[in-house]
């Protein structure tokens, strides 16, 4: 019964004995659990309310890259599996001013993505949104949250962390901000990898060009870049978070969807709500598995889940 998972654990951790592999997995899972606890505690202290995740909806995040459709037929209609809770987050702010959710996302990535070691087709993001907040407010919040959770993990699991990841240290804030276009001009199309490999502290990538992101991130007054950001982890771990200020005015949302080539029909449920009025907001989603990979210094996001689903594979 235990043979298959045990073999998998040996392969993952490149160790000779099953017990050693299980020990590493046990440590990673304990750190992951503690991390989610400390994120929730931090956000509650900041006045956030946790809401339950949405798993199925008539529409979901269109994303900026194509993945296979994940839909389930239901009577005469279809539900999509959540790719991100972006639209529901915006709507939730009608009721509560600061919300977060540990949101399971299904993104059926194409099989080439397996080699990135950053993609799972089922993953979880800590998704948060704040009414009336600016991008600046979210950058500040996340910087403080990162320090707080790293300190918490260091205090609780320093021995495991030292063994797993000798490079572990609490990041220093504020994180440097790098403008997308300047980085692109200097380092070319692969700038994110180059900069992440060079960095020793997380940094922000800001002002992402309009065609590199979804229609819901707010267009800046220059008409070319968005008031948004990615958080990039150092030592080559790459992107860990995306977010920004949001378009909330119906006309602007429709305009952005047209420019981007999104079908208005597909998002009719959302557009109806936007017509009634959406709260002005900013927020972000931070991938749990990528953060655990970075904290524990793991080769792949696969090592952060017991039942990891990798691009192009069918597995338990
Ligand atoms: N929707 C983004 C993502 O999942 C996160 C966000 O903008 O809040 O990448
Ligand atoms: Mg992203």
PDB file of C-alpha atoms and ligand atoms in Angstrom:
ATOM      1  CA  UNK A   1       0.000   0.000   0.000  1.00  0.00           C
ATOM      2  CA  UNK A   2       2.765   2.465   0.930  1.00  0.00           C
ATOM      3  CA  UNK A   3       5.129   1.599  -1.870  1.00  0.00           C
ATOM      4  CA  UNK A   4       4.080   4.151  -4.471  1.00  0.00           C
ATOM      5  CA  UNK A   5       3.985   7.244  -2.226  1.00  0.00           C
ATOM      6  CA  UNK A   6       7.190   6.178  -0.493  1.00  0.00           C
ATOM      7  CA  UNK A   7       8.985   5.843  -3.798  1.00  0.00           C
ATOM      8  CA  UNK A   8       7.698   9.250  -4.811  1.00  0.00           C
ATOM      9  CA  UNK A   9       8.992  10.784  -1.575  1.00  0.00           C
ATOM     10  CA  UNK A  10      12.463   9.315  -2.148  1.00  0.00           C
ATOM     11  CA  UNK A  11      12.548  10.727  -5.637  1.00  0.00           C
ATOM     12  CA  UNK A  12      11.369  14.129  -4.514  1.00  0.00           C
ATOM     13  CA  UNK A  13      13.858  14.557  -1.761  1.00  0.00           C
ATOM     14  CA  UNK A  14      16.766  12.732  -3.378  1.00  0.00           C
ATOM     15  CA  UNK A  15      17.379  10.740  -0.201  1.00  0.00           C
ATOM     16  CA  UNK A  16      18.263   7.097   0.242  1.00  0.00           C
ATOM     17  CA  UNK A  17      15.832   6.126   2.961  1.00  0.00           C
ATOM     18  CA  UNK A  18      12.072   6.381   2.949  1.00  0.00           C
ATOM     19  CA  UNK A  19      12.121   7.591   6.558  1.00  0.00           C
ATOM     20  CA  UNK A  20      14.405  10.501   5.642  1.00  0.00           C
ATOM     21  CA  UNK A  21      12.079  11.550   2.829  1.00  0.00           C
ATOM     22  CA  UNK A  22       9.041  11.292   5.062  1.00  0.00           C
ATOM     23  CA  UNK A  23      10.814  13.402   7.667  1.00  0.00           C
ATOM     24  CA  UNK A  24      11.447  16.188   5.133  1.00  0.00           C
ATOM     25  CA  UNK A  25       7.833  16.054   3.960  1.00  0.00           C
ATOM     26  CA  UNK A  26       6.638  16.162   7.554  1.00  0.00           C
ATOM     27  CA  UNK A  27       8.717  19.277   8.244  1.00  0.00           C
ATOM     28  CA  UNK A  28       7.538  21.026   5.084  1.00  0.00           C
ATOM     29  CA  UNK A  29       3.894  20.301   5.874  1.00  0.00           C
ATOM     30  CA  UNK A  30       4.259  21.556   9.452  1.00  0.00           C
ATOM     31  CA  UNK A  31       5.819  24.782   8.197  1.00  0.00           C
ATOM     32  CA  UNK A  32       3.057  25.164   5.587  1.00  0.00           C
ATOM     33  CA  UNK A  33       0.376  24.690   8.226  1.00  0.00           C
ATOM     34  CA  UNK A  34       2.014  27.189  10.572  1.00  0.00           C
ATOM     35  CA  UNK A  35       2.432  29.648   7.720  1.00  0.00           C
ATOM     36  CA  UNK A  36      -1.291  29.621   6.911  1.00  0.00           C
ATOM     37  CA  UNK A  37      -2.086  30.054  10.594  1.00  0.00           C
ATOM     38  CA  UNK A  38       0.226  33.040  10.911  1.00  0.00           C
ATOM     39  CA  UNK A  39      -1.098  34.672   7.708  1.00  0.00           C
ATOM     40  CA  UNK A  40      -4.636  34.407   9.062  1.00  0.00           C
ATOM     41  CA  UNK A  41      -3.572  35.775  12.445  1.00  0.00           C
ATOM     42  CA  UNK A  42      -1.740  38.702  10.863  1.00  0.00           C
ATOM     43  CA  UNK A  43      -4.691  39.619   8.645  1.00  0.00           C
ATOM     44  CA  UNK A  44      -7.182  39.348  11.508  1.00  0.00           C
ATOM     45  CA  UNK A  45      -5.026  41.743  13.522  1.00  0.00           C
ATOM     46  CA  UNK A  46      -5.271  44.098  10.536  1.00  0.00           C
ATOM     47  CA  UNK A  47      -9.077  43.926  10.617  1.00  0.00           C
ATOM     48  CA  UNK A  48      -9.638  41.386   7.835  1.00  0.00           C
ATOM     49  CA  UNK A  49     -12.453  38.823   7.845  1.00  0.00           C
ATOM     50  CA  UNK A  50     -11.871  35.391   6.320  1.00  0.00           C
ATOM     51  CA  UNK A  51     -14.539  34.323   3.844  1.00  0.00           C
ATOM     52  CA  UNK A  52     -15.117  30.850   2.442  1.00  0.00           C
ATOM     53  CA  UNK A  53     -13.704  30.180  -1.004  1.00  0.00           C
ATOM     54  CA  UNK A  54     -15.780  29.900  -4.164  1.00  0.00           C
ATOM     55  CA  UNK A  55     -15.011  26.730  -6.121  1.00  0.00           C
ATOM     56  CA  UNK A  56     -17.525  26.910  -8.981  1.00  0.00           C
ATOM     57  CA  UNK A  57     -18.987  29.906 -10.756  1.00  0.00           C
ATOM     58  CA  UNK A  58     -20.477  30.740 -14.177  1.00  0.00           C
ATOM     59  CA  UNK A  59     -17.355  32.825 -14.849  1.00  0.00           C
ATOM     60  CA  UNK A  60     -13.858  33.023 -13.485  1.00  0.00           C
ATOM     61  CA  UNK A  61     -10.564  34.859 -13.973  1.00  0.00           C
ATOM     62  CA  UNK A  62      -9.750  34.833 -17.723  1.00  0.00           C
ATOM     63  CA  UNK A  63      -5.996  34.852 -16.883  1.00  0.00           C
ATOM     64  CA  UNK A  64      -3.451  36.344 -19.209  1.00  0.00           C
ATOM     65  CA  UNK A  65      -2.300  33.029 -20.650  1.00  0.00           C
ATOM     66  CA  UNK A  66      -4.390  30.181 -21.974  1.00  0.00           C
ATOM     67  CA  UNK A  67      -5.009  27.005 -20.049  1.00  0.00           C
ATOM     68  CA  UNK A  68      -7.417  24.129 -20.770  1.00  0.00           C
ATOM     69  CA  UNK A  69     -10.997  24.795 -19.737  1.00  0.00           C
ATOM     70  CA  UNK A  70     -12.080  23.306 -16.440  1.00  0.00           C
ATOM     71  CA  UNK A  71     -15.852  23.200 -16.584  1.00  0.00           C
ATOM     72  CA  UNK A  72     -18.592  21.015 -15.234  1.00  0.00           C
ATOM     73  CA  UNK A  73     -21.914  20.619 -16.949  1.00  0.00           C
ATOM     74  CA  UNK A  74     -24.933  21.232 -14.736  1.00  0.00           C
ATOM     75  CA  UNK A  75     -28.425  20.832 -16.232  1.00  0.00           C
ATOM     76  CA  UNK A  76     -28.445  23.124 -19.276  1.00  0.00           C
ATOM     77  CA  UNK A  77     -25.559  25.247 -18.082  1.00  0.00           C
ATOM     78  CA  UNK A  78     -21.917  25.086 -17.107  1.00  0.00           C
ATOM     79  CA  UNK A  79     -19.880  25.966 -14.088  1.00  0.00           C
ATOM     80  CA  UNK A  80     -16.213  26.898 -14.342  1.00  0.00           C
ATOM     81  CA  UNK A  81     -13.771  25.825 -11.668  1.00  0.00           C
ATOM     82  CA  UNK A  82     -12.176  28.862 -10.034  1.00  0.00           C
ATOM     83  CA  UNK A  83      -8.953  30.115 -11.622  1.00  0.00           C
ATOM     84  CA  UNK A  84      -8.955  32.975  -9.120  1.00  0.00           C
ATOM     85  CA  UNK A  85     -11.617  34.602  -6.973  1.00  0.00           C
ATOM     86  CA  UNK A  86     -10.974  38.089  -8.332  1.00  0.00           C
ATOM     87  CA  UNK A  87     -14.599  38.943  -9.201  1.00  0.00           C
ATOM     88  CA  UNK A  88     -16.030  37.478  -6.021  1.00  0.00           C
ATOM     89  CA  UNK A  89     -13.471  39.397  -3.985  1.00  0.00           C
ATOM     90  CA  UNK A  90     -14.634  42.659  -5.507  1.00  0.00           C
ATOM     91  CA  UNK A  91     -18.272  41.809  -4.803  1.00  0.00           C
ATOM     92  CA  UNK A  92     -17.550  40.671  -1.242  1.00  0.00           C
ATOM     93  CA  UNK A  93     -16.373  44.209  -0.465  1.00  0.00           C
ATOM     94  CA  UNK A  94     -19.967  45.403  -0.710  1.00  0.00           C
ATOM     95  CA  UNK A  95     -20.463  43.629   2.625  1.00  0.00           C
ATOM     96  CA  UNK A  96     -17.058  43.725   4.346  1.00  0.00           C
ATOM     97  CA  UNK A  97     -14.233  46.268   3.902  1.00  0.00           C
ATOM     98  CA  UNK A  98     -11.261  43.854   4.156  1.00  0.00           C
ATOM     99  CA  UNK A  99     -11.510  40.200   3.192  1.00  0.00           C
ATOM    100  CA  UNK A 100      -9.276  37.203   2.606  1.00  0.00           C
ATOM    101  CA  UNK A 101      -9.750  33.595   1.644  1.00  0.00           C
ATOM    102  CA  UNK A 102      -7.520  30.552   1.238  1.00  0.00           C
ATOM    103  CA  UNK A 103      -8.800  29.935  -2.238  1.00  0.00           C
ATOM    104  CA  UNK A 104      -8.261  26.689  -4.173  1.00  0.00           C
ATOM    105  CA  UNK A 105      -7.570  27.474  -7.818  1.00  0.00           C
ATOM    106  CA  UNK A 106      -7.679  25.053 -10.745  1.00  0.00           C
ATOM    107  CA  UNK A 107      -5.644  26.103 -13.760  1.00  0.00           C
ATOM    108  CA  UNK A 108      -5.171  23.271 -16.228  1.00  0.00           C
ATOM    109  CA  UNK A 109      -1.782  24.389 -17.542  1.00  0.00           C
ATOM    110  CA  UNK A 110      -0.237  22.829 -20.630  1.00  0.00           C
ATOM    111  CA  UNK A 111       2.315  20.101 -20.003  1.00  0.00           C
ATOM    112  CA  UNK A 112       5.438  22.151 -20.897  1.00  0.00           C
ATOM    113  CA  UNK A 113       4.913  24.073 -17.664  1.00  0.00           C
ATOM    114  CA  UNK A 114       5.983  21.053 -15.643  1.00  0.00           C
ATOM    115  CA  UNK A 115       9.616  22.096 -16.055  1.00  0.00           C
ATOM    116  CA  UNK A 116       9.068  25.518 -14.449  1.00  0.00           C
ATOM    117  CA  UNK A 117       8.757  23.818 -11.023  1.00  0.00           C
ATOM    118  CA  UNK A 118       6.410  26.707 -10.169  1.00  0.00           C
ATOM    119  CA  UNK A 119       3.115  25.427 -11.581  1.00  0.00           C
ATOM    120  CA  UNK A 120       0.586  23.094 -10.029  1.00  0.00           C
ATOM    121  CA  UNK A 121      -2.720  22.643 -11.828  1.00  0.00           C
ATOM    122  CA  UNK A 122      -4.438  22.698  -8.439  1.00  0.00           C
ATOM    123  CA  UNK A 123      -3.026  25.221  -5.994  1.00  0.00           C
ATOM    124  CA  UNK A 124      -4.108  27.547  -3.213  1.00  0.00           C
ATOM    125  CA  UNK A 125      -3.732  31.260  -2.994  1.00  0.00           C
ATOM    126  CA  UNK A 126      -4.277  33.560  -0.103  1.00  0.00           C
ATOM    127  CA  UNK A 127      -6.533  35.979  -1.907  1.00  0.00           C
ATOM    128  CA  UNK A 128      -7.227  39.338  -0.298  1.00  0.00           C
ATOM    129  CA  UNK A 129      -8.990  42.550  -1.240  1.00  0.00           C
ATOM    130  CA  UNK A 130      -9.418  45.894   0.516  1.00  0.00           C
ATOM    131  CA  UNK A 131     -12.117  48.485  -0.126  1.00  0.00           C
ATOM    132  CA  UNK A 132     -10.799  51.985  -0.993  1.00  0.00           C
ATOM    133  CA  UNK A 133      -7.180  50.825  -0.781  1.00  0.00           C
ATOM    134  CA  UNK A 134      -4.457  51.943  -3.180  1.00  0.00           C
ATOM    135  CA  UNK A 135      -1.683  49.767  -4.580  1.00  0.00           C
ATOM    136  CA  UNK A 136       0.619  51.478  -2.100  1.00  0.00           C
ATOM    137  CA  UNK A 137      -1.532  50.265   0.809  1.00  0.00           C
ATOM    138  CA  UNK A 138      -1.279  46.668  -0.427  1.00  0.00           C
ATOM    139  CA  UNK A 139       2.496  46.835  -0.962  1.00  0.00           C
ATOM    140  CA  UNK A 140       2.890  48.068   2.604  1.00  0.00           C
ATOM    141  CA  UNK A 141       0.499  45.429   3.990  1.00  0.00           C
ATOM    142  CA  UNK A 142       2.239  42.551   2.207  1.00  0.00           C
ATOM    143  CA  UNK A 143       5.721  43.715   3.209  1.00  0.00           C
ATOM    144  CA  UNK A 144       4.646  43.755   6.839  1.00  0.00           C
ATOM    145  CA  UNK A 145       2.887  40.395   6.477  1.00  0.00           C
ATOM    146  CA  UNK A 146       5.946  38.769   4.904  1.00  0.00           C
ATOM    147  CA  UNK A 147       8.178  39.951   7.750  1.00  0.00           C
ATOM    148  CA  UNK A 148       5.639  38.869  10.355  1.00  0.00           C
ATOM    149  CA  UNK A 149       5.174  35.344   8.965  1.00  0.00           C
ATOM    150  CA  UNK A 150       8.903  34.815   8.372  1.00  0.00           C
ATOM    151  CA  UNK A 151       9.621  35.847  11.959  1.00  0.00           C
ATOM    152  CA  UNK A 152       6.898  33.518  13.186  1.00  0.00           C
ATOM    153  CA  UNK A 153       8.270  30.564  11.205  1.00  0.00           C
ATOM    154  CA  UNK A 154      11.818  31.352  12.296  1.00  0.00           C
ATOM    155  CA  UNK A 155      10.776  31.395  15.927  1.00  0.00           C
ATOM    156  CA  UNK A 156       8.784  28.178  15.749  1.00  0.00           C
ATOM    157  CA  UNK A 157      10.774  26.040  13.313  1.00  0.00           C
ATOM    158  CA  UNK A 158      14.309  27.425  13.191  1.00  0.00           C
ATOM    159  CA  UNK A 159      15.964  23.976  13.420  1.00  0.00           C
ATOM    160  CA  UNK A 160      13.956  22.478  10.541  1.00  0.00           C
ATOM    161  CA  UNK A 161      14.375  25.624   8.458  1.00  0.00           C
ATOM    162  CA  UNK A 162      18.166  25.702   8.904  1.00  0.00           C
ATOM    163  CA  UNK A 163      18.386  22.125   7.632  1.00  0.00           C
ATOM    164  CA  UNK A 164      15.956  22.596   4.762  1.00  0.00           C
ATOM    165  CA  UNK A 165      17.158  25.983   3.602  1.00  0.00           C
ATOM    166  CA  UNK A 166      20.520  27.397   4.707  1.00  0.00           C
ATOM    167  CA  UNK A 167      19.714  30.635   2.837  1.00  0.00           C
ATOM    168  CA  UNK A 168      16.619  31.338   4.947  1.00  0.00           C
ATOM    169  CA  UNK A 169      16.459  34.782   6.496  1.00  0.00           C
ATOM    170  CA  UNK A 170      13.732  37.267   7.327  1.00  0.00           C
ATOM    171  CA  UNK A 171      13.514  39.641   4.317  1.00  0.00           C
ATOM    172  CA  UNK A 172      14.269  43.326   4.841  1.00  0.00           C
ATOM    173  CA  UNK A 173      11.663  45.951   4.018  1.00  0.00           C
ATOM    174  CA  UNK A 174      10.741  48.027   2.097  1.00  0.00           C
ATOM    175  CA  UNK A 175      11.246  45.779  -0.938  1.00  0.00           C
ATOM    176  CA  UNK A 176      12.864  47.384  -3.952  1.00  0.00           C
ATOM    177  CA  UNK A 177      10.485  48.386  -6.767  1.00  0.00           C
ATOM    178  CA  UNK A 178      11.379  47.643 -10.340  1.00  0.00           C
ATOM    179  CA  UNK A 179       9.359  49.055 -13.213  1.00  0.00           C
ATOM    180  CA  UNK A 180       8.414  46.377 -15.741  1.00  0.00           C
ATOM    181  CA  UNK A 181       9.396  48.388 -18.808  1.00  0.00           C
ATOM    182  CA  UNK A 182      12.753  49.464 -17.388  1.00  0.00           C
ATOM    183  CA  UNK A 183      13.577  45.858 -16.472  1.00  0.00           C
ATOM    184  CA  UNK A 184      12.509  44.667 -19.911  1.00  0.00           C
ATOM    185  CA  UNK A 185      14.673  47.295 -21.660  1.00  0.00           C
ATOM    186  CA  UNK A 186      17.694  46.427 -19.569  1.00  0.00           C
ATOM    187  CA  UNK A 187      17.519  42.636 -19.413  1.00  0.00           C
ATOM    188  CA  UNK A 188      15.236  41.569 -22.273  1.00  0.00           C
ATOM    189  CA  UNK A 189      12.239  39.242 -22.275  1.00  0.00           C
ATOM    190  CA  UNK A 190      13.660  36.901 -19.646  1.00  0.00           C
ATOM    191  CA  UNK A 191      14.233  39.717 -17.162  1.00  0.00           C
ATOM    192  CA  UNK A 192      12.159  38.155 -14.409  1.00  0.00           C
ATOM    193  CA  UNK A 193      14.386  35.075 -14.245  1.00  0.00           C
ATOM    194  CA  UNK A 194      17.569  37.141 -14.545  1.00  0.00           C
ATOM    195  CA  UNK A 195      16.540  39.535 -11.773  1.00  0.00           C
ATOM    196  CA  UNK A 196      15.220  36.784  -9.515  1.00  0.00           C
ATOM    197  CA  UNK A 197      18.506  34.878  -9.888  1.00  0.00           C
ATOM    198  CA  UNK A 198      20.501  38.006  -8.994  1.00  0.00           C
ATOM    199  CA  UNK A 199      18.327  39.050  -6.035  1.00  0.00           C
ATOM    200  CA  UNK A 200      18.837  38.137  -2.378  1.00  0.00           C
ATOM    201  CA  UNK A 201      15.676  39.871  -1.091  1.00  0.00           C
ATOM    202  CA  UNK A 202      12.127  39.802  -2.522  1.00  0.00           C
ATOM    203  CA  UNK A 203      11.313  42.730  -4.817  1.00  0.00           C
ATOM    204  CA  UNK A 204       8.284  44.281  -6.505  1.00  0.00           C
ATOM    205  CA  UNK A 205       7.761  44.355 -10.225  1.00  0.00           C
ATOM    206  CA  UNK A 206       5.377  47.263 -10.839  1.00  0.00           C
ATOM    207  CA  UNK A 207       3.545  49.025 -13.665  1.00  0.00           C
ATOM    208  CA  UNK A 208       2.938  46.004 -15.866  1.00  0.00           C
ATOM    209  CA  UNK A 209       1.987  46.865 -19.478  1.00  0.00           C
ATOM    210  CA  UNK A 210      -1.694  46.630 -20.374  1.00  0.00           C
ATOM    211  CA  UNK A 211      -1.361  43.578 -22.636  1.00  0.00           C
ATOM    212  CA  UNK A 212       0.624  41.591 -20.083  1.00  0.00           C
ATOM    213  CA  UNK A 213      -2.235  41.459 -17.560  1.00  0.00           C
ATOM    214  CA  UNK A 214      -5.969  40.850 -17.270  1.00  0.00           C
ATOM    215  CA  UNK A 215      -8.627  43.527 -17.877  1.00  0.00           C
ATOM    216  CA  UNK A 216      -9.443  43.965 -14.199  1.00  0.00           C
ATOM    217  CA  UNK A 217      -6.186  45.653 -13.105  1.00  0.00           C
ATOM    218  CA  UNK A 218      -6.516  49.431 -13.241  1.00  0.00           C
ATOM    219  CA  UNK A 219      -5.105  51.334 -16.183  1.00  0.00           C
ATOM    220  CA  UNK A 220      -2.886  54.222 -15.144  1.00  0.00           C
ATOM    221  CA  UNK A 221      -3.371  57.725 -16.529  1.00  0.00           C
ATOM    222  CA  UNK A 222      -0.612  57.094 -19.104  1.00  0.00           C
ATOM    223  CA  UNK A 223      -2.973  54.636 -20.849  1.00  0.00           C
ATOM    224  CA  UNK A 224      -0.172  52.075 -21.238  1.00  0.00           C
ATOM    225  CA  UNK A 225       0.671  50.515 -17.905  1.00  0.00           C
ATOM    226  CA  UNK A 226      -1.407  49.164 -15.048  1.00  0.00           C
ATOM    227  CA  UNK A 227      -1.408  50.212 -11.406  1.00  0.00           C
ATOM    228  CA  UNK A 228      -0.450  46.682 -10.425  1.00  0.00           C
ATOM    229  CA  UNK A 229       2.415  44.494  -9.226  1.00  0.00           C
ATOM    230  CA  UNK A 230       3.997  41.090  -8.922  1.00  0.00           C
ATOM    231  CA  UNK A 231       6.125  40.069  -5.968  1.00  0.00           C
ATOM    232  CA  UNK A 232       9.285  38.284  -7.116  1.00  0.00           C
ATOM    233  CA  UNK A 233      11.196  36.016  -4.760  1.00  0.00           C
ATOM    234  CA  UNK A 234      15.020  35.995  -4.851  1.00  0.00           C
ATOM    235  CA  UNK A 235      17.473  33.131  -5.574  1.00  0.00           C
ATOM    236  CA  UNK A 236      15.559  32.204  -8.741  1.00  0.00           C
ATOM    237  CA  UNK A 237      12.291  31.305  -7.015  1.00  0.00           C
ATOM    238  CA  UNK A 238      10.457  33.825  -9.208  1.00  0.00           C
ATOM    239  CA  UNK A 239       6.906  35.162  -9.042  1.00  0.00           C
ATOM    240  CA  UNK A 240       4.945  34.661  -5.844  1.00  0.00           C
ATOM    241  CA  UNK A 241       2.100  37.168  -5.961  1.00  0.00           C
ATOM    242  CA  UNK A 242       0.057  39.238  -8.410  1.00  0.00           C
ATOM    243  CA  UNK A 243      -2.298  42.070  -7.640  1.00  0.00           C
ATOM    244  CA  UNK A 244      -3.120  45.713  -8.081  1.00  0.00           C
ATOM    245  CA  UNK A 245      -5.699  48.430  -8.058  1.00  0.00           C
ATOM    246  CA  UNK A 246      -8.908  47.393  -9.831  1.00  0.00           C
ATOM    247  CA  UNK A 247     -11.102  48.794 -12.534  1.00  0.00           C
ATOM    248  CA  UNK A 248     -14.470  49.253 -10.823  1.00  0.00           C
ATOM    249  CA  UNK A 249     -16.407  51.529 -13.169  1.00  0.00           C
ATOM    250  CA  UNK A 250     -18.692  49.704 -15.593  1.00  0.00           C
ATOM    251  CA  UNK A 251     -17.707  51.693 -18.692  1.00  0.00           C
ATOM    252  CA  UNK A 252     -14.012  51.293 -18.059  1.00  0.00           C
ATOM    253  CA  UNK A 253     -14.368  47.568 -17.438  1.00  0.00           C
ATOM    254  CA  UNK A 254     -16.232  47.107 -20.738  1.00  0.00           C
ATOM    255  CA  UNK A 255     -13.648  49.205 -22.560  1.00  0.00           C
ATOM    256  CA  UNK A 256     -10.776  47.147 -21.101  1.00  0.00           C
ATOM    257  CA  UNK A 257     -12.495  43.876 -22.011  1.00  0.00           C
ATOM    258  CA  UNK A 258     -12.912  45.028 -25.603  1.00  0.00           C
ATOM    259  CA  UNK A 259      -9.305  46.185 -25.887  1.00  0.00           C
ATOM    260  CA  UNK A 260      -8.151  42.872 -24.462  1.00  0.00           C
ATOM    261  CA  UNK A 261     -10.514  40.807 -26.622  1.00  0.00           C
ATOM    262  CA  UNK A 262     -12.500  39.224 -23.766  1.00  0.00           C
ATOM    263  CA  UNK A 263     -16.048  38.135 -24.593  1.00  0.00           C
ATOM    264  CA  UNK A 264     -18.643  40.369 -22.916  1.00  0.00           C
ATOM    265  CA  UNK A 265     -21.056  37.430 -23.023  1.00  0.00           C
ATOM    266  CA  UNK A 266     -18.766  35.191 -21.036  1.00  0.00           C
ATOM    267  CA  UNK A 267     -18.650  37.749 -18.213  1.00  0.00           C
ATOM    268  CA  UNK A 268     -22.309  38.798 -18.293  1.00  0.00           C
ATOM    269  CA  UNK A 269     -22.894  37.878 -14.635  1.00  0.00           C
ATOM    270  CA  UNK A 270     -19.996  40.114 -13.615  1.00  0.00           C
ATOM    271  CA  UNK A 271     -20.973  42.950 -15.923  1.00  0.00           C
ATOM    272  CA  UNK A 272     -24.509  43.012 -14.520  1.00  0.00           C
ATOM    273  CA  UNK A 273     -23.045  43.476 -11.055  1.00  0.00           C
ATOM    274  CA  UNK A 274     -20.547  46.061 -12.265  1.00  0.00           C
ATOM    275  CA  UNK A 275     -23.435  48.051 -13.748  1.00  0.00           C
ATOM    276  CA  UNK A 276     -25.007  48.220 -10.279  1.00  0.00           C
ATOM    277  CA  UNK A 277     -21.661  49.437  -8.915  1.00  0.00           C
ATOM    278  CA  UNK A 278     -18.506  47.804  -7.607  1.00  0.00           C
ATOM    279  CA  UNK A 279     -16.521  49.124  -4.650  1.00  0.00           C
ATOM    280  CA  UNK A 280     -13.208  50.783  -5.473  1.00  0.00           C
ATOM    281  CA  UNK A 281     -10.458  48.438  -4.292  1.00  0.00           C
ATOM    282  CA  UNK A 282      -6.984  46.947  -4.416  1.00  0.00           C
ATOM    283  CA  UNK A 283      -5.829  43.474  -3.549  1.00  0.00           C
ATOM    284  CA  UNK A 284      -3.643  40.555  -4.431  1.00  0.00           C
ATOM    285  CA  UNK A 285      -3.290  36.792  -4.422  1.00  0.00           C
ATOM    286  CA  UNK A 286      -0.229  35.090  -2.935  1.00  0.00           C
ATOM    287  CA  UNK A 287       0.427  31.485  -3.854  1.00  0.00           C
ATOM    288  CA  UNK A 288       0.852  29.301  -0.774  1.00  0.00           C
ATOM    289  CA  UNK A 289       2.872  26.553  -2.457  1.00  0.00           C
ATOM    290  CA  UNK A 290       5.342  28.987  -4.056  1.00  0.00           C
ATOM    291  CA  UNK A 291       5.820  30.759  -0.742  1.00  0.00           C
ATOM    292  CA  UNK A 292       6.460  27.465   1.051  1.00  0.00           C
ATOM    293  CA  UNK A 293       8.871  26.454  -1.712  1.00  0.00           C
ATOM    294  CA  UNK A 294      10.772  29.730  -1.233  1.00  0.00           C
ATOM    295  CA  UNK A 295      10.814  29.529   2.578  1.00  0.00           C
ATOM    296  CA  UNK A 296      11.939  25.887   2.614  1.00  0.00           C
ATOM    297  CA  UNK A 297      14.286  26.255  -0.382  1.00  0.00           C
ATOM    298  CA  UNK A 298      12.657  23.359  -2.267  1.00  0.00           C
ATOM    299  CA  UNK A 299      13.403  22.325  -5.851  1.00  0.00           C
ATOM    300  CA  UNK A 300       9.742  22.219  -6.861  1.00  0.00           C
ATOM    301  CA  UNK A 301       6.259  23.272  -5.742  1.00  0.00           C
ATOM    302  CA  UNK A 302       5.496  19.569  -5.968  1.00  0.00           C
ATOM    303  CA  UNK A 303       7.252  19.099  -2.636  1.00  0.00           C
ATOM    304  CA  UNK A 304       4.797  21.375  -0.851  1.00  0.00           C
ATOM    305  CA  UNK A 305       1.697  19.194  -1.229  1.00  0.00           C
ATOM    306  CA  UNK A 306       0.984  15.562  -0.478  1.00  0.00           C
ATOM    307  CA  UNK A 307      -1.228  15.147  -3.529  1.00  0.00           C
ATOM    308  CA  UNK A 308       0.432  17.593  -5.903  1.00  0.00           C
ATOM    309  CA  UNK A 309      -1.039  17.798  -9.420  1.00  0.00           C
ATOM    310  CA  UNK A 310       1.617  18.627 -11.976  1.00  0.00           C
ATOM    311  CA  UNK A 311       0.995  20.011 -15.483  1.00  0.00           C
ATOM    312  CA  UNK A 312       0.409  17.248 -18.025  1.00  0.00           C
ATOM    313  CA  UNK A 313       0.047  14.467 -15.436  1.00  0.00           C
ATOM    314  CA  UNK A 314      -2.804  12.557 -13.867  1.00  0.00           C
ATOM    315  CA  UNK A 315      -2.093  11.650 -10.276  1.00  0.00           C
ATOM    316  CA  UNK A 316      -3.669  10.924  -6.944  1.00  0.00           C
TER     317      UNK A 316
HETATM  318  N1  LIG B   1      -6.116  37.449  -9.876  1.00  0.00           N
HETATM  319  C1  LIG B   1      -4.738  37.466  -9.563  1.00  0.00           C
HETATM  320  C2  LIG B   1      -4.136  36.110  -9.832  1.00  0.00           C
HETATM  321  O1  LIG B   1      -4.714  35.130  -9.449  1.00  0.00           O
HETATM  322  C3  LIG B   1      -4.513  37.863  -8.171  1.00  0.00           C
HETATM  323  C4  LIG B   1      -5.099  39.211  -7.906  1.00  0.00           C
HETATM  324  O2  LIG B   1      -4.941  40.078  -8.768  1.00  0.00           O
HETATM  325  O3  LIG B   1      -5.672  39.378  -6.847  1.00  0.00           O
HETATM  326  O4  LIG B   1      -3.073  36.023 -10.403  1.00  0.00           O
HETATM  327 MG1  LIG B   2       0.512  36.079 -11.406  1.00  0.00          MG
END
